[in-house]
Coordinates of C-alpha atoms and ligand atoms in Angstrom, one line a residue:
X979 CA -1.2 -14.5 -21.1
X980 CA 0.8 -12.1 -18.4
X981 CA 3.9 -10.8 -19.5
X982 CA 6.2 -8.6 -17.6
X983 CA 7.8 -5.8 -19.1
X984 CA 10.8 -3.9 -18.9
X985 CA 12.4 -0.5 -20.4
X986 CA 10.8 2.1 -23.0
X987 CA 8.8 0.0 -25.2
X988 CA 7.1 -2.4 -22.6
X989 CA 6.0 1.4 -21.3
X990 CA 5.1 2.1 -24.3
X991 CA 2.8 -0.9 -25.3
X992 CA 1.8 -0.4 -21.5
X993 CA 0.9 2.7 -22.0
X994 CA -1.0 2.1 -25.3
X995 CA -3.4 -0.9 -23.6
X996 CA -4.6 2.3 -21.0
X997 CA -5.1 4.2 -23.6
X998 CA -7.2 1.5 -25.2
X999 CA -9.9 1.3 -22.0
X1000 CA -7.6 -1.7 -20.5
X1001 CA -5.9 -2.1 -17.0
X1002 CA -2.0 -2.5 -16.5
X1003 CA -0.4 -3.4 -13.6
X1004 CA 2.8 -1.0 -12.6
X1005 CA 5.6 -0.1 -9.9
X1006 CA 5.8 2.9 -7.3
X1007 CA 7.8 3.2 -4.5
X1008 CA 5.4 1.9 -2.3
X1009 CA 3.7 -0.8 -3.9
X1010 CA 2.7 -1.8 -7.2
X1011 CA -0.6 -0.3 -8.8
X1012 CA -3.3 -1.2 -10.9
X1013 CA -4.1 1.1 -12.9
X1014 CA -6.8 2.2 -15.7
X1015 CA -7.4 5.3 -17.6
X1016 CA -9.4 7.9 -14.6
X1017 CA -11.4 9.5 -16.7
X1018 CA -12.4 6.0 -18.5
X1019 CA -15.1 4.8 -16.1
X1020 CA -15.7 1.1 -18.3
X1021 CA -12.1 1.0 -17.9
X1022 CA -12.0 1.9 -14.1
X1023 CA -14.5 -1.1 -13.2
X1024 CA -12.0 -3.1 -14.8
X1025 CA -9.9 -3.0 -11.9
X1026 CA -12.9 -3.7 -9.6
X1027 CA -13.2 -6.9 -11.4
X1028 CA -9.9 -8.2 -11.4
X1029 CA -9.3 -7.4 -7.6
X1030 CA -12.6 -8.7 -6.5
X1031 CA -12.8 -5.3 -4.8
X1032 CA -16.3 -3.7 -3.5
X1033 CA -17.2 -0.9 -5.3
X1034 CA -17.9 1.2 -2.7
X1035 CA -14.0 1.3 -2.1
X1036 CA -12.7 4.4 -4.0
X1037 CA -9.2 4.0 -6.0
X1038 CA -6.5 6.8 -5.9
X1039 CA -6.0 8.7 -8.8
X1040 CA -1.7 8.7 -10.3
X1041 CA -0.3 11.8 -11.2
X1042 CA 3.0 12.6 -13.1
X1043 CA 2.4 16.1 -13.4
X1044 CA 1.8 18.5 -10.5
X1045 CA -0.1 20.6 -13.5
X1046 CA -2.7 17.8 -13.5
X1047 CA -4.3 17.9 -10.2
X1048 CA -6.3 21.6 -11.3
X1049 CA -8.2 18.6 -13.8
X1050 CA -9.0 16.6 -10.9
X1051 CA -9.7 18.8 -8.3
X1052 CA -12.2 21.8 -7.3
X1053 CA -10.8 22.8 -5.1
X1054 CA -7.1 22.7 -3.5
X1055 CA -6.8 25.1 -0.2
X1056 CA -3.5 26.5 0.4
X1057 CA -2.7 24.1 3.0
X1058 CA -3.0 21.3 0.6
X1059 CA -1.0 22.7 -1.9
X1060 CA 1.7 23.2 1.0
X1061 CA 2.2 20.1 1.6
X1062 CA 1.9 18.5 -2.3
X1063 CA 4.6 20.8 -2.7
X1064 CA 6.8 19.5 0.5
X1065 CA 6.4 15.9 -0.1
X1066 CA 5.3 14.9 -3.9
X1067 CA 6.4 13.3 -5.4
X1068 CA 6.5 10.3 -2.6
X1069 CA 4.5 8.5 -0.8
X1070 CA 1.4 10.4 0.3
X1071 CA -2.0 10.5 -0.8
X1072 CA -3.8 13.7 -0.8
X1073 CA -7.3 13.8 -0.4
X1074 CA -9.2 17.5 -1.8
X1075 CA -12.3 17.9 -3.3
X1076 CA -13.0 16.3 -6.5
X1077 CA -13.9 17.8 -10.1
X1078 CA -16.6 16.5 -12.2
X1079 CA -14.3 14.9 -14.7
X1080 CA -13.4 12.2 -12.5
X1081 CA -16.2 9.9 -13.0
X1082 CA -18.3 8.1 -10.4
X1083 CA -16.5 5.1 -10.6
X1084 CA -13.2 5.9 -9.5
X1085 CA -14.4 8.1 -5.9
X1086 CA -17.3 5.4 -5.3
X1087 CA -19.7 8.5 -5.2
X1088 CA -17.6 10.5 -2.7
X1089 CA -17.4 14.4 -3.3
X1090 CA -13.4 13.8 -3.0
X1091 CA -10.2 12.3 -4.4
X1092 CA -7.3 11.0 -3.7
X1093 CA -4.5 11.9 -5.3
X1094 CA -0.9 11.0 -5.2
X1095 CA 2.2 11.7 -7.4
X1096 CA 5.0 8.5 -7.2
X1097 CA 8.4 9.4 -7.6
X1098 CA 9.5 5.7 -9.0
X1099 CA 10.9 6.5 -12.4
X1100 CA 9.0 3.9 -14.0
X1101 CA 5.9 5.3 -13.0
X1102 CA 6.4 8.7 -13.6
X1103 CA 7.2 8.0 -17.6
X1104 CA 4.3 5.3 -17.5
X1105 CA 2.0 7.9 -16.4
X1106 CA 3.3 10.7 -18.4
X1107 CA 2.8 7.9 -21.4
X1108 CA -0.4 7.5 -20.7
X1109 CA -1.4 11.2 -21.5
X1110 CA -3.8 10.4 -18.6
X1111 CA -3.9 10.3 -14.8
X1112 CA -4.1 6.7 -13.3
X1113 CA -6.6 5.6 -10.9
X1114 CA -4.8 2.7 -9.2
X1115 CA -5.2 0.6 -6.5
X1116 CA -2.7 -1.8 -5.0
X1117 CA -2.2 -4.7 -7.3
X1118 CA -3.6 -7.5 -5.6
X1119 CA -6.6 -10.0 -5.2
X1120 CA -8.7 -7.7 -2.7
X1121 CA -7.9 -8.6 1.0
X1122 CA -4.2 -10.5 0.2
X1123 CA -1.0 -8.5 0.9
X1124 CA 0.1 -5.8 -1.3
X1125 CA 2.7 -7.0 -3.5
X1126 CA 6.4 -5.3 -3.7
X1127 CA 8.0 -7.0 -6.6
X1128 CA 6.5 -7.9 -9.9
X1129 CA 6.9 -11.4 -9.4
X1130 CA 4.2 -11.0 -6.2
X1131 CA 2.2 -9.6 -8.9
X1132 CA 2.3 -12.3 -11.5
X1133 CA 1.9 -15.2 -8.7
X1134 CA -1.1 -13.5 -7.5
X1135 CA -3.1 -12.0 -11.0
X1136 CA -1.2 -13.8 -13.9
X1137 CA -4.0 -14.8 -16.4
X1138 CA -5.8 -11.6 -15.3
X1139 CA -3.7 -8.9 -16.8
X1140 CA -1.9 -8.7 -19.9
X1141 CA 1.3 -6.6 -18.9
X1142 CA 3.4 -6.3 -15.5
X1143 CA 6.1 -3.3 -15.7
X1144 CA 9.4 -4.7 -14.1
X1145 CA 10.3 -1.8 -11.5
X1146 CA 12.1 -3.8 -9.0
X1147 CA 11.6 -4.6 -4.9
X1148 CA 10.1 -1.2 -4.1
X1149 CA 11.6 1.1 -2.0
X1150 CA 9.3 2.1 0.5
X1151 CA 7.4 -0.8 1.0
X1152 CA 3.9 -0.3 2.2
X1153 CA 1.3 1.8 1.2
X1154 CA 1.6 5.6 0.6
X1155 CA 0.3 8.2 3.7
X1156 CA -3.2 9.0 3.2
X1157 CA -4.1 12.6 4.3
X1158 CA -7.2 14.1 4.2
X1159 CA -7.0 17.7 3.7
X1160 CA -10.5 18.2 2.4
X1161 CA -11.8 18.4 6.2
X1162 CA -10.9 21.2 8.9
X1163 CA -8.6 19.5 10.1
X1164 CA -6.0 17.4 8.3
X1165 CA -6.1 13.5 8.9
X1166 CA -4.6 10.9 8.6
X1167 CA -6.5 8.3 7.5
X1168 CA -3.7 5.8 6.8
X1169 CA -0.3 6.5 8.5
X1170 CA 2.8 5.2 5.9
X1171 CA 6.2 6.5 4.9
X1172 CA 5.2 10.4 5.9
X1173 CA 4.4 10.7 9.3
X1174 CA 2.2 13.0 11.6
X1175 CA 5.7 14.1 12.2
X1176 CA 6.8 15.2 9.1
X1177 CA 3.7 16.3 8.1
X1178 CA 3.3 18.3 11.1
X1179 CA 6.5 20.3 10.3
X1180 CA 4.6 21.6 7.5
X1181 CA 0.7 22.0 8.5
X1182 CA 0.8 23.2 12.4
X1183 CA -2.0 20.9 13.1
X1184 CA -2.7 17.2 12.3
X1185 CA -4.3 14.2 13.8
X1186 CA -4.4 10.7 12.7
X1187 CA -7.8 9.2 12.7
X1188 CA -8.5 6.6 15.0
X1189 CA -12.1 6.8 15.4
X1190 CA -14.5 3.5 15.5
X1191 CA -16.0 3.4 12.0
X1192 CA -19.2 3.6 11.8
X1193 CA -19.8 5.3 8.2
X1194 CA -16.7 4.7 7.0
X1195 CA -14.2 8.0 6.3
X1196 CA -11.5 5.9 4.0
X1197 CA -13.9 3.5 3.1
X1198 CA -11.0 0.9 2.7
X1199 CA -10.4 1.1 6.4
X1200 CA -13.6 -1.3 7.3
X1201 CA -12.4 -3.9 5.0
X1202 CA -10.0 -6.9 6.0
X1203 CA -6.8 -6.0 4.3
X1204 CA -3.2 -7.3 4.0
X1205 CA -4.0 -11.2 5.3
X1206 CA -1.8 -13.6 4.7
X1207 CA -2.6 -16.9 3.8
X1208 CA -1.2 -18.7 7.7
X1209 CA -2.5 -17.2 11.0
X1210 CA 0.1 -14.5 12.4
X1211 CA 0.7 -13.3 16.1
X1212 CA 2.2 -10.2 17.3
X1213 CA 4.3 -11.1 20.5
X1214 CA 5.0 -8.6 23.2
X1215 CA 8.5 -9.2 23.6
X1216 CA 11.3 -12.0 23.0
X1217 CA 9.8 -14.3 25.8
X1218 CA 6.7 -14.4 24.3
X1219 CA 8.3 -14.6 20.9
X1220 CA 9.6 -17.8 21.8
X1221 CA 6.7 -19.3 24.3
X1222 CA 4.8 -18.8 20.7
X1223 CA 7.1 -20.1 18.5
X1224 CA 7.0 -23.2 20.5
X1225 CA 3.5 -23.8 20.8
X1226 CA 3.0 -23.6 17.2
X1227 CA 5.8 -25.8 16.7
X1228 CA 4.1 -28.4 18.9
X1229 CA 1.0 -28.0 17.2
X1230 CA 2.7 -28.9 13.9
X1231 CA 2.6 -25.6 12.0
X1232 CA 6.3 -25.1 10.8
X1233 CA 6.2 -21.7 12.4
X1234 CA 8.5 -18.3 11.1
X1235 CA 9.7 -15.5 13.4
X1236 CA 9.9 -11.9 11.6
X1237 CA 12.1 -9.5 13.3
X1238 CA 14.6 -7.2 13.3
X1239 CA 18.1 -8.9 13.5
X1240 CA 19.2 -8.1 16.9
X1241 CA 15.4 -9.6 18.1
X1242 CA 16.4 -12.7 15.8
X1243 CA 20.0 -12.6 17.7
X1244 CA 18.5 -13.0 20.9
X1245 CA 15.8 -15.6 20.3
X1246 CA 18.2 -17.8 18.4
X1247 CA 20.5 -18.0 22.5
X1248 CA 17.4 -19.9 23.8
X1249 CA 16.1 -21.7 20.8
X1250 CA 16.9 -22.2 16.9
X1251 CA 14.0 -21.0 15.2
X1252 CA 13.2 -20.4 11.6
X1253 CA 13.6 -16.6 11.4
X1254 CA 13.3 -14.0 8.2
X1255 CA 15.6 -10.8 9.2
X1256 CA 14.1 -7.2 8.3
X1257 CA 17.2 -5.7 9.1
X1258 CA 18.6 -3.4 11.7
X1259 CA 16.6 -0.1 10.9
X1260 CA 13.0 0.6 11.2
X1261 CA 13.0 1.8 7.6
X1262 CA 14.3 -1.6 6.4
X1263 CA 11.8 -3.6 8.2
X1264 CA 9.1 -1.1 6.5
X1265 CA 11.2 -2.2 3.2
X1266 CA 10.6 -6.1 3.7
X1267 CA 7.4 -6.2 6.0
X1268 CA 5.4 -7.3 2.8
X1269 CA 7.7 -9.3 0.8
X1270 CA 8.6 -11.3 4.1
X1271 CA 4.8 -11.8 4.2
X1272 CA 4.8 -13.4 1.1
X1273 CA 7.8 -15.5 1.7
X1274 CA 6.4 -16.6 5.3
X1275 CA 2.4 -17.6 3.8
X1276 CA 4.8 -19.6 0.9
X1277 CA 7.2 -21.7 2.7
X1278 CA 6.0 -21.7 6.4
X1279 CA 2.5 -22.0 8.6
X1280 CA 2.2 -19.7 11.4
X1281 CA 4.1 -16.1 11.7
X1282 CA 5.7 -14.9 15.1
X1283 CA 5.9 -11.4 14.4
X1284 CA 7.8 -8.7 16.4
X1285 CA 6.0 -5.8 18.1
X1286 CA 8.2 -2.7 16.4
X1287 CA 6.6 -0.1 18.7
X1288 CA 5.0 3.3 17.7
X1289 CA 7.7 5.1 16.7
X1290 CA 8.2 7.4 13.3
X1291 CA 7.7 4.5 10.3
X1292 CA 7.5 2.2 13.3
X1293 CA 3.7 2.9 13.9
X1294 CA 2.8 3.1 9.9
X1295 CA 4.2 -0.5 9.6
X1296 CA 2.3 -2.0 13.1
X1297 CA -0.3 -0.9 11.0
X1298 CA -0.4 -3.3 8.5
X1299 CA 1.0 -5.9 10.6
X1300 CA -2.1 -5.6 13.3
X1301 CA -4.3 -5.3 10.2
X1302 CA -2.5 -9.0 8.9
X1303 CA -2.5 -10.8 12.2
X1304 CA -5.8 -9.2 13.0
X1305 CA -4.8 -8.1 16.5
X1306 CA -3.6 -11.3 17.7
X1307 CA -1.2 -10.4 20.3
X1308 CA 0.6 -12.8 22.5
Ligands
TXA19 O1 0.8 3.6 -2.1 C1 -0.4 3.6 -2.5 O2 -1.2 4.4 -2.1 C2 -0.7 2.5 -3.5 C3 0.0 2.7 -4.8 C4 -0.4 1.8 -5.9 O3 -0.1 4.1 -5.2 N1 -2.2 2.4 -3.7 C5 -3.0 2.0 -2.8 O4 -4.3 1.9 -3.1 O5 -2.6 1.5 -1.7 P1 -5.5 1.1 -2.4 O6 -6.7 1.2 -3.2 O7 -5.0 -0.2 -2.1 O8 -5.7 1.9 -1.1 C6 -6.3 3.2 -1.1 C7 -7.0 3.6 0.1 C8 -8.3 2.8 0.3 O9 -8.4 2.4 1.6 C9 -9.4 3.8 -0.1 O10 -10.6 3.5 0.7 C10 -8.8 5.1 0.3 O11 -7.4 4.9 0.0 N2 -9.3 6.2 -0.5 C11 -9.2 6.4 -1.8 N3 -9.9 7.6 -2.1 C12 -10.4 8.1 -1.0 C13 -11.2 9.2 -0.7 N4 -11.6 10.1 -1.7 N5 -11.6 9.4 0.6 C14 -11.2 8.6 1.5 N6 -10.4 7.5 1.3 C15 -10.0 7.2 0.1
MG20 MG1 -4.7 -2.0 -1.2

């Protein structure tokens, strides 16, 4: 049975089932996590088996603690503690080299970790309950959309895990920034809430990998990820919004627009389409991008989707939504 928890003692009993070897699902402000005990590797191929995940696909260990990293890591150059210090705890991954304690399991035989600190107060005193760090990956069914409430969760693993945490919609929305700071020069090896910007401001130099993979640097970047369930086009602008909308609604498909609500605005003078707003802001459409994911793969069959450019957040969430309507443009 799947039961979700709220306040102290479902953190508590949460806490206690890590402790015991098991897996627990939990909120940050990105996404919700599954996590396991990080040095428990029995316990970290738990998680494998309840995604469905390969396990050459490394997890990210949870912190709640700066104090913890020196267990995890080898080695942490100056740089890297620069910018721990600048943005954690948020939403940024840090990748440095790893210790021996971690085991095997969690790093999929890399010589590094990831390791981010999530400032969602729910995760903070689940982690610091734990008495361990968390290796955690997203909390879905390998290759589905990472889930942003609890109830995402339950739809998608209920039978699979024994305890949700209740932490609410989360803030941010998609997944933390990934930065590798254990080569020359940092990378970004998946762009999110911190961007090359921001993290710029602090390092000098940065670059965002964009390379071909070939041997695969964040080995979770040659995997499909973030599909939904109904096909899902990205249209160049509103004319093609609507030129797509109606040739799925020809073809039957009970089609959804996602959009910002002046994009809606202007679609809706030409045609009245079925629309779900993400609000007026880039950072709210980062907010709903997911959970309007879910809604759309639920109640409708074909997602119009708008092209939010490459601006600041803008870029981190095209991201996902390339990666979900796997470069179907229109
Ligand atoms: O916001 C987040 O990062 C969420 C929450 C739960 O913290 N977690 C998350 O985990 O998105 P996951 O497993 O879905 O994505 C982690 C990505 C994967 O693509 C993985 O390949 C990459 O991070 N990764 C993890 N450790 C790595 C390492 N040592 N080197 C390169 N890539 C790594
Ligand atoms: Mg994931």
């Amino acid at each position: 049975m799947t039961e979700i928890l709220t306040g102290k003692e479902g953190i508590e009993r949460a806490a206690e089932l890590i402790r015991k070897g098991e897996v627990v699902v939990f909120p940050t402000e990105t996404v919700y996590g599954l996590g396991a005990n990080a040095f428990d590797k029995n316990a970290v191929r738990k998680i494998f088996e309840v995604k469905g995940r390969p396990m050459d696909n490394p997890l990210i260990v949870h912190i709640a603690d700066i104090a913890q990293i020196d267990k995890l890591a080898c080695e942490v150059t100056l740089q890297a503690r620069k910018v721990m210090q600048a943005f954690m705890p948020g939403p940024i991954t840090v990748i440095v080299k790893k210790s021996d304690a971690i085991p095997d399991e969690v790093c999929a035989g890399l010589k590094t970790v990831g390791i981010r600190f999530p400032s969602h107060a729910v995760a903070q005193e689940f982690i610091w309950a734990c008495g361990v760090p968390v290796a955690a990956p997203s909390a879905n069914t390998s290759t589905k959309i990472s889930p942003t409430t609890a109830e995402h969760v339950y739809e998608d693993l209920k039978g699979k895990v024994e305890i949700i945490l209740q932490g609410g919609s989360c803030q941010v929305g998609i997944e933390s920034t990934i930065l590798d700071m254990s080569t020359d020069i940092p990378t970004i090896l998946r762009p999110g809430a911190i961007t090359e910007e921001m993290l710029a401001e602090v390092l000098g130099e940065v670059k965002t990998f964009s390379g071909k993979i070939v041997v695969a640097k964040a080995p979770g970047m040659k995997y499909k990820h973030y599909a939904p369930d109904c096909d899902m086009v990205v249209a160049e602008n509103v004319q093609h919004a609507i030129e797509a909308y109606r040739q799925s609604a020809s073809r039957g498909e009970n089609p959804v627009v996602l959009a910002k609500t002046d994009y809606i605005a202007e679609m809706k003078k030409t045609l009245d389409v079925n629309a779900i707003d993400l609000g007026a802001s880039d950072e709210e459409v980062m907010h709903n991008v997911f959970a309007a994911m879910h809604t759309a793969q639920d109640k409708y069959g074909f997602i119009v989707c708008q092209d939010f450019g490459d601006k600041g957040v803008a870029k981190s969430v095209m991201n996902r939504v390339n990666k979900a309507s796997g470069g179907n443009r229109v």
